[in-house]
mmCIF file of N, CA and C in Angstrom:
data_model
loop_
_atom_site.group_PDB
_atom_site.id
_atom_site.type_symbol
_atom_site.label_atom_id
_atom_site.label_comp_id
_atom_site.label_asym_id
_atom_site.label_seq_id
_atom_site.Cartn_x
_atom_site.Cartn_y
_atom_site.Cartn_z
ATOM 1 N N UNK A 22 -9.636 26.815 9.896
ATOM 2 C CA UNK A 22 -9.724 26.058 8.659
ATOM 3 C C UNK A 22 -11.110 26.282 8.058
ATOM 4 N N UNK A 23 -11.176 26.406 6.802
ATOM 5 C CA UNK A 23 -12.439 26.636 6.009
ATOM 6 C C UNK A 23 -13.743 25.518 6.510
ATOM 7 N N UNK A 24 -14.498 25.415 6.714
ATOM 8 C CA UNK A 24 -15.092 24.420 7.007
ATOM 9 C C UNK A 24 -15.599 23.711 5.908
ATOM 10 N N UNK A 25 -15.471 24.299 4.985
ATOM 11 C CA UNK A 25 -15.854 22.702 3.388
ATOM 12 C C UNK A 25 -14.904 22.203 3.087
ATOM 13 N N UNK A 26 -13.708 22.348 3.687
ATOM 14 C CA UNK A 26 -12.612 21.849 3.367
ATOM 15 C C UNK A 26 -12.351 21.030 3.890
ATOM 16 N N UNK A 27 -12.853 21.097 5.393
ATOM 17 C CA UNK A 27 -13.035 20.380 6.855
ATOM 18 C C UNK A 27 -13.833 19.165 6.268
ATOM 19 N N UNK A 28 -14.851 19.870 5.456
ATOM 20 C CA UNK A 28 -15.765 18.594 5.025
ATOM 21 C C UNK A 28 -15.327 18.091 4.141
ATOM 22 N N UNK A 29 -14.944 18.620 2.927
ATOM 23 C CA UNK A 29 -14.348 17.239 2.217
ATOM 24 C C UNK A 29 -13.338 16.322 2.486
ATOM 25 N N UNK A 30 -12.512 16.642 3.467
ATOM 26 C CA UNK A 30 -11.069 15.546 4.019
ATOM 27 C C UNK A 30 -11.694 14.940 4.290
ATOM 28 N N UNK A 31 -13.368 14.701 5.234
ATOM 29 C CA UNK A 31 -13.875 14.225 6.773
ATOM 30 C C UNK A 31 -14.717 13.204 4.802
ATOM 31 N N UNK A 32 -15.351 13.844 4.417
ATOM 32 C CA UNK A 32 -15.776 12.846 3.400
ATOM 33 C C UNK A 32 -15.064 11.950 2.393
ATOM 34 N N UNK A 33 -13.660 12.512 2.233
ATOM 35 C CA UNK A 33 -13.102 11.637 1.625
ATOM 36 C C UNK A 33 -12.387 10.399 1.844
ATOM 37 N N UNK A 34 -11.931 10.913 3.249
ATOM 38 C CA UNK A 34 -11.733 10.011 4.652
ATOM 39 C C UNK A 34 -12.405 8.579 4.940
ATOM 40 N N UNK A 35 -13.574 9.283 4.723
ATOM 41 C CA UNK A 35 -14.716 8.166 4.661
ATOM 42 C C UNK A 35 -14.961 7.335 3.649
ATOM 43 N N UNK A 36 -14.863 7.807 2.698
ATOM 44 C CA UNK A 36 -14.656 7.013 1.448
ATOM 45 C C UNK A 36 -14.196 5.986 1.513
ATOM 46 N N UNK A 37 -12.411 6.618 1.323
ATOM 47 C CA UNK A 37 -11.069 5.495 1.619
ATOM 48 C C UNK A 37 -11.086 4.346 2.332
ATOM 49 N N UNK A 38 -11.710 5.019 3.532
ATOM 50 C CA UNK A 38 -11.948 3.928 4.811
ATOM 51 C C UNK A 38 -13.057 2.983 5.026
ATOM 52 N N UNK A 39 -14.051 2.969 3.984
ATOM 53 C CA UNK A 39 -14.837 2.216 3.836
ATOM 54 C C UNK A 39 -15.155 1.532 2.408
ATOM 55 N N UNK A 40 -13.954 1.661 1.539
ATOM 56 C CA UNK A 40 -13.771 0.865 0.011
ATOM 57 C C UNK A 40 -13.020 -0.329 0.510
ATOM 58 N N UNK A 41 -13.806 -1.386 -0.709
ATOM 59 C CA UNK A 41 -13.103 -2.812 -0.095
ATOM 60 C C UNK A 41 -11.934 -2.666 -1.041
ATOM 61 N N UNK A 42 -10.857 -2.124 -0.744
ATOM 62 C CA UNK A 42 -9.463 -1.554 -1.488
ATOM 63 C C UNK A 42 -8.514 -1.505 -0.109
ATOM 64 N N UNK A 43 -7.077 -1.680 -0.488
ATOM 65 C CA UNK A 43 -6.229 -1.183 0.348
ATOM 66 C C UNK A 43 -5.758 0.234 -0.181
ATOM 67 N N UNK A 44 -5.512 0.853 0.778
ATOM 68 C CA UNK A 44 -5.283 2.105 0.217
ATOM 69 C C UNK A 44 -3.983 2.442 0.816
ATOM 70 N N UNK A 45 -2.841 2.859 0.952
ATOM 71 C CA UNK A 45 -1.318 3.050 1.599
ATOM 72 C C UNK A 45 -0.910 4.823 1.174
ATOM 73 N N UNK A 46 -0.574 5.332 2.150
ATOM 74 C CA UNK A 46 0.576 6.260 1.650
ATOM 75 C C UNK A 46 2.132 5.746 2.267
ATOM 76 N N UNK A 47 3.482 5.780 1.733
ATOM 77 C CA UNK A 47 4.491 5.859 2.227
ATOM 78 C C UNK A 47 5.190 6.690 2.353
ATOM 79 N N UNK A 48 6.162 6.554 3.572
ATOM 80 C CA UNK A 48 6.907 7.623 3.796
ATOM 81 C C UNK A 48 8.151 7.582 3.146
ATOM 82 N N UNK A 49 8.605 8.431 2.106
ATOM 83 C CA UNK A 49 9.857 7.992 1.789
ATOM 84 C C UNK A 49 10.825 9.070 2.211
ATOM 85 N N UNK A 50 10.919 9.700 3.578
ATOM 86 C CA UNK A 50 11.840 10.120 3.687
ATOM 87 C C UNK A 50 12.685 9.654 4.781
ATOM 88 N N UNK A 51 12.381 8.326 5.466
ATOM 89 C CA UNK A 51 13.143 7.161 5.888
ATOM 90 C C UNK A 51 13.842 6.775 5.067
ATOM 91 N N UNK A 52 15.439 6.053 6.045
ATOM 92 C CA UNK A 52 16.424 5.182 5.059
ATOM 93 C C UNK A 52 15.722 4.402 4.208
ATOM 94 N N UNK A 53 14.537 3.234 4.399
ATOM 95 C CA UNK A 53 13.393 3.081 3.949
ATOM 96 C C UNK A 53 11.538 3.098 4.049
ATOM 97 N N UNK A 54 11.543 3.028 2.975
ATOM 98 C CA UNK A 54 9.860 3.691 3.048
ATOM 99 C C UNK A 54 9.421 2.627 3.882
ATOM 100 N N UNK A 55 8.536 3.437 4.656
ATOM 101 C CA UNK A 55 7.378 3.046 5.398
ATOM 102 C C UNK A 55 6.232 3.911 5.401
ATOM 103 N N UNK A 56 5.370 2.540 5.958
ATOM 104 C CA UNK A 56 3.916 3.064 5.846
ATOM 105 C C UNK A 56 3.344 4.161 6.509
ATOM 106 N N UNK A 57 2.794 4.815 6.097
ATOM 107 C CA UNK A 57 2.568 6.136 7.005
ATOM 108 C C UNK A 57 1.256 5.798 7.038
ATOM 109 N N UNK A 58 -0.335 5.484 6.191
ATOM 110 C CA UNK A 58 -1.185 5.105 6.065
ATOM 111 C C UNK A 58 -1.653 3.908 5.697
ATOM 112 N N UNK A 59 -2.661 3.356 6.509
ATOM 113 C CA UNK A 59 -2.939 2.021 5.410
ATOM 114 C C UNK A 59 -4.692 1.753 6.173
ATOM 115 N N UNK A 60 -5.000 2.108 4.768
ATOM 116 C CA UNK A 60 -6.789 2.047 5.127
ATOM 117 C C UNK A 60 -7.101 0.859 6.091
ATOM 118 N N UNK A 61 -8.436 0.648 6.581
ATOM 119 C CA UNK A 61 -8.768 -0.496 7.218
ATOM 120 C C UNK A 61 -8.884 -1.894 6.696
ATOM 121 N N UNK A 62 -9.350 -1.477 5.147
ATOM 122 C CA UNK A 62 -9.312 -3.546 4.313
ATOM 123 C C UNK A 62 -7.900 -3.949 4.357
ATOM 124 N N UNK A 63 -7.382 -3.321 4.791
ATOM 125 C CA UNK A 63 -5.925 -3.996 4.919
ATOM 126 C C UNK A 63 -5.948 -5.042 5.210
ATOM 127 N N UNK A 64 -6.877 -5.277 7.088
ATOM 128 C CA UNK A 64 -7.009 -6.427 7.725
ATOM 129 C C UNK A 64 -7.563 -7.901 6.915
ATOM 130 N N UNK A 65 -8.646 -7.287 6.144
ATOM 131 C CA UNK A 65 -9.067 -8.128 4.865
ATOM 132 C C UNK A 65 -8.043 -8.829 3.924
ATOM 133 N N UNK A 66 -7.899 -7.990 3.528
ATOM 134 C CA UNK A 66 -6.475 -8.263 2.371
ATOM 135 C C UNK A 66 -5.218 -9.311 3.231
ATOM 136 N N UNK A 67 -4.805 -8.803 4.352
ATOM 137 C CA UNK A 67 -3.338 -9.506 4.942
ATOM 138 C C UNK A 67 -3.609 -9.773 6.032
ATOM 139 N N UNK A 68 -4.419 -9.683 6.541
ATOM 140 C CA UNK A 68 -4.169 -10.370 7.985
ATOM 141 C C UNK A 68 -3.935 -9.468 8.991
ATOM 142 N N UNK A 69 -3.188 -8.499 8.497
ATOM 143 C CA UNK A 69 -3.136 -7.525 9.708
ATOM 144 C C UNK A 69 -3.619 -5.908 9.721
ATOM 145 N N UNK A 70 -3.820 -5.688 11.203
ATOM 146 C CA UNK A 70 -4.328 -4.134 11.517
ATOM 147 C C UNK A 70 -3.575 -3.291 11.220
ATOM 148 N N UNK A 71 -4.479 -1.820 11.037
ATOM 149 C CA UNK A 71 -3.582 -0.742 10.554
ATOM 150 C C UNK A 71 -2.163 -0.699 11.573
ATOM 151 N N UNK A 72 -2.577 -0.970 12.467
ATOM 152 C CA UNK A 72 -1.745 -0.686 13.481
ATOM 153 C C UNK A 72 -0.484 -1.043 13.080
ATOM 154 N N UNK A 73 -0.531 -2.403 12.920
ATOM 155 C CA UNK A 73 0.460 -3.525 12.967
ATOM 156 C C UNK A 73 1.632 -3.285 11.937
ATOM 157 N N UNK A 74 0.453 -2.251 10.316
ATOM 158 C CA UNK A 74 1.387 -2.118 9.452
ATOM 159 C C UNK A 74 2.238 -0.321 9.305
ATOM 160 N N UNK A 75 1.422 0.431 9.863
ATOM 161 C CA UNK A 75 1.818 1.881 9.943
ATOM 162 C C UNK A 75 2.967 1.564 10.440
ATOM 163 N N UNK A 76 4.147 2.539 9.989
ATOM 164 C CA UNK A 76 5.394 2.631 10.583
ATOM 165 C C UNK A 76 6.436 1.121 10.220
ATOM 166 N N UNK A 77 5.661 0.308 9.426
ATOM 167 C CA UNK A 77 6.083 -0.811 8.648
ATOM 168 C C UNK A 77 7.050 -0.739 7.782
ATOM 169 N N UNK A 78 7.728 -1.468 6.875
ATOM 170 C CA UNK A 78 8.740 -1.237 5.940
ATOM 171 C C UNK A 78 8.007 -1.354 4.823
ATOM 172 N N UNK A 79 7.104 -0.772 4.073
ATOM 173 C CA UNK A 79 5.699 -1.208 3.146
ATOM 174 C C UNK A 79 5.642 -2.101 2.616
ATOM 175 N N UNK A 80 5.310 -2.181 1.306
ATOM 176 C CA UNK A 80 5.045 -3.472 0.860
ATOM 177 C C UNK A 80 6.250 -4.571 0.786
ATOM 178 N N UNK A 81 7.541 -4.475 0.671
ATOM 179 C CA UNK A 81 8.361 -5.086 0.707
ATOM 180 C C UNK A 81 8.632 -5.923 1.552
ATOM 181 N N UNK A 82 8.031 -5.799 2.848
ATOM 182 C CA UNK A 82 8.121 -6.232 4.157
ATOM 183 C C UNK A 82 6.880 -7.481 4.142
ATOM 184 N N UNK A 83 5.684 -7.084 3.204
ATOM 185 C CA UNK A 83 4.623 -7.952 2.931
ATOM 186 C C UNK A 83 4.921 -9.049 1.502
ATOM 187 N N UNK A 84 6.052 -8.518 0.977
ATOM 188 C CA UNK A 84 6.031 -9.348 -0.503
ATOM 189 C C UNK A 84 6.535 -10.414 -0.087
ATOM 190 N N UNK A 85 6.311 -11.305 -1.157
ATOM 191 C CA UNK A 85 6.496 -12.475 -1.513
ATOM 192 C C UNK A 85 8.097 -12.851 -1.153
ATOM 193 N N UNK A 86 8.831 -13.463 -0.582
ATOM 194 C CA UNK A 86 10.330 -13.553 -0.730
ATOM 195 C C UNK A 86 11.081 -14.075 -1.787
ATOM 196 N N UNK A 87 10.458 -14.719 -2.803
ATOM 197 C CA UNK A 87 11.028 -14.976 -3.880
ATOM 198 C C UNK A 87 10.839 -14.048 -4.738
ATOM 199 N N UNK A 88 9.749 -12.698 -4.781
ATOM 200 C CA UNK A 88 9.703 -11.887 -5.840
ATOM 201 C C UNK A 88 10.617 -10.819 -5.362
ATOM 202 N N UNK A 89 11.151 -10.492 -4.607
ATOM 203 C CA UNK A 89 12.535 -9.074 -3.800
ATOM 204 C C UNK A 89 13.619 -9.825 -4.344
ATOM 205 N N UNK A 90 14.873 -9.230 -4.956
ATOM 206 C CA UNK A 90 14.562 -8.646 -6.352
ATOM 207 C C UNK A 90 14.120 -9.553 -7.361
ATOM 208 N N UNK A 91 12.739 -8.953 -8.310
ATOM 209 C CA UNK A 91 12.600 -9.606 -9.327
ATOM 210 C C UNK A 91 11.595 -8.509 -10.071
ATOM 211 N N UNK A 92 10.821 -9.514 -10.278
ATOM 212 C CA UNK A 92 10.089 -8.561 -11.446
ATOM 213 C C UNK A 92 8.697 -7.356 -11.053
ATOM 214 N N UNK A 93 9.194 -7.511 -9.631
ATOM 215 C CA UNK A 93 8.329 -6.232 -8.954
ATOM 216 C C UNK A 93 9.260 -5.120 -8.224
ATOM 217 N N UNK A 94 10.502 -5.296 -8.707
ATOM 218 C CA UNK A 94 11.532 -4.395 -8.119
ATOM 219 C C UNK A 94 11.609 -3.588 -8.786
ATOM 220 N N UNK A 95 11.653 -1.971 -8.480
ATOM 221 C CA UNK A 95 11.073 -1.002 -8.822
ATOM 222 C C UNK A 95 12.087 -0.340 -10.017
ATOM 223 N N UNK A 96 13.065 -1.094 -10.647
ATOM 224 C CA UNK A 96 13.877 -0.572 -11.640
ATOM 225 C C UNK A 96 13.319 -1.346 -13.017
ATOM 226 N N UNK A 97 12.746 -2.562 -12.669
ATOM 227 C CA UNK A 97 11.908 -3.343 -13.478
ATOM 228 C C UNK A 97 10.610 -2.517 -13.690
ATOM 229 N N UNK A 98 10.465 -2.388 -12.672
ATOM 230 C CA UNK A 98 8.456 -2.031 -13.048
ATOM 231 C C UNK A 98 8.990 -0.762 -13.132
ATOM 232 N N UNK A 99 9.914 0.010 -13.511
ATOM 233 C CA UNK A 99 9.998 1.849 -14.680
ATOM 234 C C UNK A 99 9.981 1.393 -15.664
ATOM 235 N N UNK A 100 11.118 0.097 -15.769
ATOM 236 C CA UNK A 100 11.057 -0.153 -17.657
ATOM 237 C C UNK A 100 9.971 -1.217 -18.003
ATOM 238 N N UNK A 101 9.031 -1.391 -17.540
ATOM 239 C CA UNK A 101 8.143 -2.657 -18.086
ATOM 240 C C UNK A 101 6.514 -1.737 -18.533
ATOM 241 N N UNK A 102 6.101 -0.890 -17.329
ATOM 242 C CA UNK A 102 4.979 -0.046 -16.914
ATOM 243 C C UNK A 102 5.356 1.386 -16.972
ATOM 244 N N UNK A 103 6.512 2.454 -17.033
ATOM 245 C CA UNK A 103 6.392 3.523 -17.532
ATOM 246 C C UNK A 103 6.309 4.336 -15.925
ATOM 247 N N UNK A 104 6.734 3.558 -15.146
ATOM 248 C CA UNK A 104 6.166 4.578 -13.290
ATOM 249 C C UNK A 104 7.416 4.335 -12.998
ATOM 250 N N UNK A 105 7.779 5.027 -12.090
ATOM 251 C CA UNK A 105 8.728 5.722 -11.355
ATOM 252 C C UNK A 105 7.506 5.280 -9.990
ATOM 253 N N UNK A 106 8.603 5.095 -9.005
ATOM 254 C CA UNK A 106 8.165 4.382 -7.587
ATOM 255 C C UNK A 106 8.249 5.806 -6.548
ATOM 256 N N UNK A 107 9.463 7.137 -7.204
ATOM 257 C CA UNK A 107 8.910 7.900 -7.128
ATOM 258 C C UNK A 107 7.645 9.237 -7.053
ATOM 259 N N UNK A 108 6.739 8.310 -8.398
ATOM 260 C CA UNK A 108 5.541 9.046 -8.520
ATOM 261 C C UNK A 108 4.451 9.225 -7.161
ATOM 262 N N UNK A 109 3.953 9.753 -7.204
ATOM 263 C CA UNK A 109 3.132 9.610 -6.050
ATOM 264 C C UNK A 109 1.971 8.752 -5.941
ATOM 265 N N UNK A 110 1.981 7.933 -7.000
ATOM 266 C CA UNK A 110 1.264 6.477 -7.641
ATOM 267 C C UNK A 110 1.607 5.764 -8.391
ATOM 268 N N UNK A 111 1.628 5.255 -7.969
ATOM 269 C CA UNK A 111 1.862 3.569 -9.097
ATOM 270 C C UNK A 111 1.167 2.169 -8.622
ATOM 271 N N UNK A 112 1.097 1.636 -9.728
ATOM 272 C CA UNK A 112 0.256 0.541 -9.801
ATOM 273 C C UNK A 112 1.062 -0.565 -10.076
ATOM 274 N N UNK A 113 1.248 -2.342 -9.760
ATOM 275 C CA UNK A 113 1.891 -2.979 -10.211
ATOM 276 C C UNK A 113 1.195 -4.504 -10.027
ATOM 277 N N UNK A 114 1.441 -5.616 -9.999
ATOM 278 C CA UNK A 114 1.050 -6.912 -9.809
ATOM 279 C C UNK A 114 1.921 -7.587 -9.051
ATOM 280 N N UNK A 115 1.907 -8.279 -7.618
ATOM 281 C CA UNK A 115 3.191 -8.744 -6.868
ATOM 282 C C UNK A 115 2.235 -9.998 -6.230
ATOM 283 N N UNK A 116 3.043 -10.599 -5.813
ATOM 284 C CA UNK A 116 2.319 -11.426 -4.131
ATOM 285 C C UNK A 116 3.045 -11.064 -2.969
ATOM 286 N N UNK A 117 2.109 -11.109 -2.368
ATOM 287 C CA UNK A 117 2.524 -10.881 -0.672
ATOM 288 C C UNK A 117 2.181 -12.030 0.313
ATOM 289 N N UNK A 118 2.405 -12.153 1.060
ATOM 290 C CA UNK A 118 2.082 -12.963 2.085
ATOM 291 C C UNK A 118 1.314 -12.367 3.415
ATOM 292 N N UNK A 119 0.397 -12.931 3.806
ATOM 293 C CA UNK A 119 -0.343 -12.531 4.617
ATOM 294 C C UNK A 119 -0.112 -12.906 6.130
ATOM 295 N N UNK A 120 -0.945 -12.674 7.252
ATOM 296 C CA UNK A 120 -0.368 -12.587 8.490
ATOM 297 C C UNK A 120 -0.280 -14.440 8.765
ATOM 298 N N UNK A 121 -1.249 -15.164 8.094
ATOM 299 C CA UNK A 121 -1.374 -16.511 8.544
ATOM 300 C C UNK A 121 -0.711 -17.153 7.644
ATOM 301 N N UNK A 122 0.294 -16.623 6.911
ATOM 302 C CA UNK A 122 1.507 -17.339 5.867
ATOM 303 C C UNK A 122 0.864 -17.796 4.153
ATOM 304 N N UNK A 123 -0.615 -17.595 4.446
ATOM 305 C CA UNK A 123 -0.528 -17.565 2.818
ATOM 306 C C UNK A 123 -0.517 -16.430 2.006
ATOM 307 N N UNK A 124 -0.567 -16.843 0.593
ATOM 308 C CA UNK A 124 0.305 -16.143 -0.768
ATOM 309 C C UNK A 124 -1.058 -15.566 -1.290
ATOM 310 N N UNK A 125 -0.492 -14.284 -1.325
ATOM 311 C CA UNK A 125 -1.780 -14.186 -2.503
ATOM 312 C C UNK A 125 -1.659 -12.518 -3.537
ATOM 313 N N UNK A 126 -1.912 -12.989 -4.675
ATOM 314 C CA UNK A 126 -1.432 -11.740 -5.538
ATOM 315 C C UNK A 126 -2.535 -9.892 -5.012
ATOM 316 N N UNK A 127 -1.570 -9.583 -5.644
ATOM 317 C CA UNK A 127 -2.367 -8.226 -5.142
ATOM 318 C C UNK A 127 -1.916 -6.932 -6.419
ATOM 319 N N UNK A 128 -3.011 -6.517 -6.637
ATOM 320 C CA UNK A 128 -2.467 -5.282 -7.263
ATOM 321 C C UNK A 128 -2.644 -3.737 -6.581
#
């Protein structure tokens, strides 16, 4: 492997992993998506370790139970915001619930 290439993953890596942000990739080639990544403020944000959420059912598994289906369900947020849940980003406004049962919005 090139070695600046080596270096920029190893720096960008670092980045990710040290922004007070959650950061996620999912896997969507499960019946459903799961988490394949989830930076370290995760623990910040919800309560729980990467650990706990990798291999998770993603955010759906963290949302709110009164917002599944509603207005963060992903046929809503194409026609409201213009994203496809397909994209390889999207942005939205939901609540989730955290590991010690409280609510709290997240974008």
């Amino acid at each position: 492997m090139d070695p600046l290439f080596s270096n920029s993953v190893h720096l960008y890596r670092e980045l990710v992993d040290n922004l007070p942000v959650m950061f996620i990739a999912v896997d969507r080639r499960q019946s459903k998506p799961v988490f394949e990544y989830v930076s370290p403020y995760c623990r910040e944000l919800t309560g729980y370790t990467q650990e706990e959420l990798i291999g998770r059912a993603s955010m759906l598994s963290l949302s709110y139970p009164g917002d599944i289906p509603g207005e963060t369900s992903f046929p809503r947020m194409e026609r409201r915001h213009g994203v496809s849940p397909a994209a390889p980003w999207f942005s939205s406004v939901f609540r989730i619930v955290t590991k010690c049962g409280n609510i709290k919005w997240v974008r």
